[in-house]
mmCIF file of C-alpha atoms in Angstrom:
data_model
loop_
_atom_site.group_PDB
_atom_site.id
_atom_site.type_symbol
_atom_site.label_atom_id
_atom_site.label_comp_id
_atom_site.label_asym_id
_atom_site.label_seq_id
_atom_site.Cartn_x
_atom_site.Cartn_y
_atom_site.Cartn_z
ATOM 1 C CA GLY A 1 138.874 109.371 91.829
ATOM 2 C CA ASP A 2 138.447 112.796 90.346
ATOM 3 C CA SER A 3 138.244 115.494 92.950
ATOM 4 C CA VAL A 4 138.708 119.005 93.718
ATOM 5 C CA THR A 5 140.423 120.246 96.987
ATOM 6 C CA GLN A 6 140.102 123.596 97.995
ATOM 7 C CA MET A 7 141.646 125.715 101.188
ATOM 8 C CA GLU A 8 139.709 125.441 104.329
ATOM 9 C CA GLY A 9 138.137 128.306 105.653
ATOM 10 C CA PRO A 10 136.749 130.573 107.277
ATOM 11 C CA VAL A 11 139.134 133.338 105.886
ATOM 12 C CA THR A 12 138.941 136.357 107.575
ATOM 13 C CA LEU A 13 140.622 139.585 106.151
ATOM 14 C CA SER A 14 140.591 143.257 106.502
ATOM 15 C CA GLU A 15 139.455 145.344 103.746
ATOM 16 C CA GLU A 16 142.052 145.897 100.946
ATOM 17 C CA ALA A 17 143.941 142.794 101.727
ATOM 18 C CA PHE A 18 145.274 140.538 99.376
ATOM 19 C CA LEU A 19 143.326 137.429 98.943
ATOM 20 C CA THR A 20 144.526 133.706 97.871
ATOM 21 C CA ILE A 21 142.385 130.675 97.883
ATOM 22 C CA ASN A 22 143.909 127.787 96.819
ATOM 23 C CA CYS A 23 142.230 124.938 94.702
ATOM 24 C CA THR A 24 143.815 121.935 93.457
ATOM 25 C CA TYR A 25 142.336 119.339 91.341
ATOM 26 C CA THR A 26 142.903 115.690 90.255
ATOM 27 C CA ALA A 27 141.985 114.797 86.574
ATOM 28 C CA THR A 28 142.314 112.405 83.785
ATOM 29 C CA GLY A 29 142.029 114.386 80.511
ATOM 30 C CA TYR A 30 141.463 117.996 80.227
ATOM 31 C CA PRO A 31 138.893 119.461 82.493
ATOM 32 C CA SER A 32 137.536 123.041 82.512
ATOM 33 C CA LEU A 33 137.830 124.980 85.760
ATOM 34 C CA PHE A 34 135.612 127.280 87.643
ATOM 35 C CA TRP A 35 135.176 129.577 90.529
ATOM 36 C CA TYR A 36 131.636 130.089 91.786
ATOM 37 C CA VAL A 37 130.531 132.281 94.466
ATOM 38 C CA GLN A 38 127.628 132.190 96.859
ATOM 39 C CA TYR A 39 126.545 135.473 98.399
ATOM 40 C CA PRO A 40 124.702 135.520 101.691
ATOM 41 C CA GLY A 41 121.001 134.294 100.947
ATOM 42 C CA GLU A 42 121.509 133.873 97.137
ATOM 43 C CA GLY A 43 122.187 131.048 95.077
ATOM 44 C CA LEU A 44 125.717 130.027 93.381
ATOM 45 C CA GLN A 45 126.874 131.934 90.793
ATOM 46 C CA LEU A 46 129.620 131.750 88.062
ATOM 47 C CA LEU A 47 132.532 134.123 88.930
ATOM 48 C CA LEU A 48 135.054 132.944 86.396
ATOM 49 C CA LYS A 49 136.421 130.108 84.380
ATOM 50 C CA ALA A 50 139.208 128.596 82.195
ATOM 51 C CA THR A 51 138.747 126.223 79.779
ATOM 52 C CA LYS A 52 142.498 125.016 78.784
ATOM 53 C CA ALA A 53 145.959 125.371 80.276
ATOM 54 C CA ASP A 54 147.444 128.663 80.874
ATOM 55 C CA ASP A 55 144.200 130.479 80.470
ATOM 56 C CA LYS A 56 143.613 133.033 82.998
ATOM 57 C CA GLY A 57 139.933 133.752 84.218
ATOM 58 C CA SER A 58 139.252 137.191 85.543
ATOM 59 C CA ASN A 59 135.842 138.773 86.826
ATOM 60 C CA LYS A 60 135.272 141.459 89.494
ATOM 61 C CA GLY A 61 138.912 142.164 90.375
ATOM 62 C CA PHE A 62 139.279 138.313 91.005
ATOM 63 C CA GLU A 63 141.804 136.234 88.815
ATOM 64 C CA ALA A 64 142.729 132.653 88.598
ATOM 65 C CA THR A 65 145.016 130.819 86.293
ATOM 66 C CA TYR A 66 144.794 127.313 84.941
ATOM 67 C CA ARG A 67 148.039 125.570 85.872
ATOM 68 C CA LYS A 68 148.364 122.293 84.355
ATOM 69 C CA GLU A 69 151.671 121.432 85.806
ATOM 70 C CA THR A 70 150.711 121.945 89.277
ATOM 71 C CA THR A 71 147.018 121.002 88.582
ATOM 72 C CA SER A 72 145.907 124.193 90.374
ATOM 73 C CA PHE A 73 143.467 127.164 89.772
ATOM 74 C CA HIS A 74 144.145 129.351 92.749
ATOM 75 C CA LEU A 75 141.781 132.540 93.181
ATOM 76 C CA GLU A 76 143.240 135.710 93.753
ATOM 77 C CA LYS A 77 142.168 139.401 94.348
ATOM 78 C CA GLY A 78 144.716 142.212 95.067
ATOM 79 C CA SER A 79 142.396 144.034 97.120
ATOM 80 C CA VAL A 80 138.961 142.819 98.826
ATOM 81 C CA GLN A 81 136.278 144.779 99.971
ATOM 82 C CA VAL A 82 133.596 143.910 102.244
ATOM 83 C CA SER A 83 131.098 142.929 99.586
ATOM 84 C CA ASP A 84 133.291 140.096 98.632
ATOM 85 C CA SER A 85 132.194 138.194 101.745
ATOM 86 C CA ALA A 86 130.766 135.099 100.572
ATOM 87 C CA VAL A 87 131.283 131.468 100.154
ATOM 88 C CA TYR A 88 133.720 130.514 97.044
ATOM 89 C CA PHE A 89 133.668 127.074 95.369
ATOM 90 C CA CYS A 90 136.157 125.733 92.885
ATOM 91 C CA ALA A 91 134.800 123.445 90.382
ATOM 92 C CA ARG A 92 135.863 121.349 87.580
ATOM 93 C CA THR A 93 134.151 119.394 85.034
ATOM 94 C CA ASN A 94 135.230 115.451 84.955
ATOM 95 C CA ASN A 95 135.644 112.989 82.330
ATOM 96 C CA ASN A 96 131.562 112.812 81.916
ATOM 97 C CA ASN A 97 131.625 116.595 81.946
ATOM 98 C CA ASP A 98 129.790 116.754 85.185
ATOM 99 C CA MET A 99 130.457 119.829 87.640
ATOM 100 C CA ARG A 100 132.268 118.615 90.582
ATOM 101 C CA PHE A 101 132.788 121.115 93.395
ATOM 102 C CA GLY A 102 135.193 121.577 96.341
ATOM 103 C CA ALA A 103 133.846 121.992 99.749
ATOM 104 C CA GLY A 104 133.814 125.884 99.702
ATOM 105 C CA THR A 105 135.879 128.618 101.540
ATOM 106 C CA ARG A 106 134.037 131.139 103.332
ATOM 107 C CA LEU A 107 135.540 134.599 103.094
ATOM 108 C CA THR A 108 134.780 137.283 105.330
ATOM 109 C CA VAL A 109 135.988 140.833 104.888
ATOM 110 C CA LYS A 110 136.033 143.411 107.780
ATOM 111 C CA PRO A 111 136.071 147.079 107.389
ATOM 112 C CA GLY B 1 111.157 135.004 86.242
ATOM 113 C CA ALA B 2 114.750 135.882 85.006
ATOM 114 C CA GLY B 3 116.394 133.222 87.143
ATOM 115 C CA VAL B 4 116.045 129.774 88.256
ATOM 116 C CA SER B 5 113.387 129.435 90.882
ATOM 117 C CA GLN B 6 113.082 126.660 93.582
ATOM 118 C CA SER B 7 110.393 125.868 95.714
ATOM 119 C CA PRO B 8 109.795 125.386 98.868
ATOM 120 C CA ARG B 9 112.521 127.237 100.157
ATOM 121 C CA TYR B 10 112.282 125.444 103.464
ATOM 122 C CA LYS B 11 111.027 122.278 104.204
ATOM 123 C CA VAL B 12 110.602 120.444 107.412
ATOM 124 C CA ALA B 13 109.638 116.692 107.264
ATOM 125 C CA LYS B 14 109.075 113.959 109.806
ATOM 126 C CA ARG B 15 110.973 110.854 109.057
ATOM 127 C CA GLY B 16 109.110 108.637 106.945
ATOM 128 C CA GLN B 17 107.300 111.268 104.808
ATOM 129 C CA ASP B 18 107.683 111.880 101.219
ATOM 130 C CA VAL B 19 108.734 115.289 99.705
ATOM 131 C CA ALA B 20 108.769 116.954 96.508
ATOM 132 C CA LEU B 21 111.048 119.647 95.545
ATOM 133 C CA ARG B 22 110.287 121.864 92.460
ATOM 134 C CA CYS B 23 112.416 123.509 90.194
ATOM 135 C CA ASP B 24 111.405 126.075 87.624
ATOM 136 C CA PRO B 25 114.520 126.712 85.236
ATOM 137 C CA ILE B 26 115.525 129.482 83.070
ATOM 138 C CA SER B 27 113.162 129.383 80.005
ATOM 139 C CA GLY B 28 114.411 127.795 77.204
ATOM 140 C CA HIS B 29 117.394 126.081 79.068
ATOM 141 C CA VAL B 30 117.830 122.428 77.899
ATOM 142 C CA SER B 31 119.906 121.139 80.343
ATOM 143 C CA LEU B 32 118.866 120.682 84.251
ATOM 144 C CA PHE B 33 120.881 119.586 87.003
ATOM 145 C CA TRP B 34 120.126 118.652 90.647
ATOM 146 C CA TYR B 35 122.804 118.871 93.212
ATOM 147 C CA GLN B 36 122.481 118.050 97.171
ATOM 148 C CA GLN B 37 124.658 119.958 99.307
ATOM 149 C CA ALA B 38 125.297 119.073 103.000
ATOM 150 C CA LEU B 39 126.156 121.510 105.583
ATOM 151 C CA GLY B 40 129.871 122.780 105.060
ATOM 152 C CA GLN B 41 130.176 120.899 101.820
ATOM 153 C CA GLY B 42 130.030 121.566 98.176
ATOM 154 C CA PRO B 43 127.308 120.632 95.957
ATOM 155 C CA GLU B 44 127.280 116.995 95.087
ATOM 156 C CA PHE B 45 125.819 115.702 91.706
ATOM 157 C CA LEU B 46 122.384 113.738 91.722
ATOM 158 C CA THR B 47 120.946 113.757 88.214
ATOM 159 C CA TYR B 48 121.080 115.397 84.767
ATOM 160 C CA PHE B 49 118.340 116.179 82.285
ATOM 161 C CA GLN B 50 118.433 117.094 78.706
ATOM 162 C CA ASN B 51 115.191 118.390 78.026
ATOM 163 C CA GLU B 52 112.630 115.611 79.084
ATOM 164 C CA ALA B 53 115.243 112.898 78.917
ATOM 165 C CA GLN B 54 116.771 111.850 82.259
ATOM 166 C CA LEU B 55 120.402 111.141 80.828
ATOM 167 C CA ASP B 56 122.031 110.437 84.097
ATOM 168 C CA LYS B 57 120.911 109.488 87.503
ATOM 169 C CA SER B 58 123.957 108.112 88.769
ATOM 170 C CA GLY B 59 124.397 110.625 91.652
ATOM 171 C CA LEU B 60 120.832 109.604 93.367
ATOM 172 C CA PRO B 61 121.797 108.178 96.703
ATOM 173 C CA SER B 62 119.242 105.480 96.657
ATOM 174 C CA ASP B 63 115.885 104.339 95.024
ATOM 175 C CA ARG B 64 113.999 106.432 97.461
ATOM 176 C CA PHE B 65 115.097 109.648 95.099
ATOM 177 C CA PHE B 66 113.284 110.186 92.041
ATOM 178 C CA ALA B 67 113.330 112.991 89.487
ATOM 179 C CA GLU B 68 111.205 114.089 86.385
ATOM 180 C CA ARG B 69 111.134 116.663 83.990
ATOM 181 C CA PRO B 70 107.892 115.546 81.977
ATOM 182 C CA GLU B 71 107.693 118.350 79.433
ATOM 183 C CA GLY B 72 111.281 119.541 79.423
ATOM 184 C CA SER B 73 110.938 122.411 81.484
ATOM 185 C CA VAL B 74 109.641 122.240 85.275
ATOM 186 C CA SER B 75 111.408 119.574 87.252
ATOM 187 C CA THR B 76 110.291 117.710 90.323
ATOM 188 C CA LEU B 77 112.794 115.891 92.824
ATOM 189 C CA LYS B 78 110.798 113.484 95.088
ATOM 190 C CA ILE B 79 112.173 111.855 98.179
ATOM 191 C CA GLN B 80 110.161 109.027 99.409
ATOM 192 C CA ARG B 81 110.200 107.674 103.002
ATOM 193 C CA THR B 82 112.765 110.630 104.168
ATOM 194 C CA GLN B 83 115.558 109.659 106.449
ATOM 195 C CA GLN B 84 117.593 112.059 108.699
ATOM 196 C CA GLU B 85 120.434 111.621 106.545
ATOM 197 C CA ASP B 86 118.553 113.282 103.688
ATOM 198 C CA SER B 87 118.577 116.505 105.321
ATOM 199 C CA ALA B 88 120.714 118.853 103.039
ATOM 200 C CA VAL B 89 119.982 121.900 100.653
ATOM 201 C CA TYR B 90 118.891 120.625 97.257
ATOM 202 C CA LEU B 91 120.111 122.907 94.412
ATOM 203 C CA CYS B 92 118.813 123.020 90.965
ATOM 204 C CA ALA B 93 120.918 124.567 87.986
ATOM 205 C CA SER B 94 120.121 124.901 84.343
ATOM 206 C CA SER B 95 122.163 125.708 81.366
ATOM 207 C CA SER B 96 121.261 126.964 77.799
ATOM 208 C CA ARG B 97 123.677 124.427 76.315
ATOM 209 C CA GLY B 98 124.280 120.963 76.580
ATOM 210 C CA ARG B 99 125.993 119.110 79.415
ATOM 211 C CA HIS B 100 129.390 120.139 78.411
ATOM 212 C CA ALA B 101 128.639 123.690 78.546
ATOM 213 C CA GLY B 102 130.281 124.346 81.990
ATOM 214 C CA GLU B 103 128.303 127.494 83.310
ATOM 215 C CA LEU B 104 125.420 126.396 85.274
ATOM 216 C CA PHE B 105 122.908 128.989 86.757
ATOM 217 C CA PHE B 106 121.698 128.066 90.143
ATOM 218 C CA GLY B 107 118.519 128.546 92.154
ATOM 219 C CA GLU B 108 118.609 129.437 95.759
ATOM 220 C CA GLY B 109 117.929 126.123 96.890
ATOM 221 C CA SER B 110 115.363 124.152 98.999
ATOM 222 C CA ARG B 111 116.560 123.404 102.554
ATOM 223 C CA LEU B 112 115.130 119.958 103.684
ATOM 224 C CA THR B 113 115.295 119.180 107.235
ATOM 225 C CA VAL B 114 114.152 115.604 108.217
ATOM 226 C CA LEU B 115 113.336 115.237 112.190
#
């Protein structure tokens, strides 16, 4: 069935390191793709999105490109900060346009 | 308030008790969603409202779960005769557009622990 699979955590990086969190999806049709972030003690919030193939979503230095050929939407950031420590969720809309989420990847950035 | 507000933030219930979880969405948002998030997992869809109409309840795990949004604003998720497997964080989200909008605004969740 439709699903979202993302890289298992936890991920621990040093400040200024390069970040990649992999996300792949299964789909029929043309879903929209999202990354949500959950900072400690807060609710989920949208980080970035892409609505069609080859679109690049970007926000706060994070980027992700909608790759239809590989059904992927990997999250990247060139230089992480301590404040980026959070849980990151990849998500997609399905045929009914319900939002479906991956299991989440916990990122810890150490000074 | 400016965001989605959920209450209570924490609820401990004895098995068999009924619980009610409240969601106050962003004012004017027509779409309201409930999700269930088990520990270490992503949110799982429960139900969707467009204004006061419950258009999809396919994710509700059993007939012990009931949701309502009678006036198209505040919503309540009720769980009857709670079981230990109901322990999870229950998330409410709202959107200013219809179901297809994409961006959801989430509350901080209600963490339910069933003993």
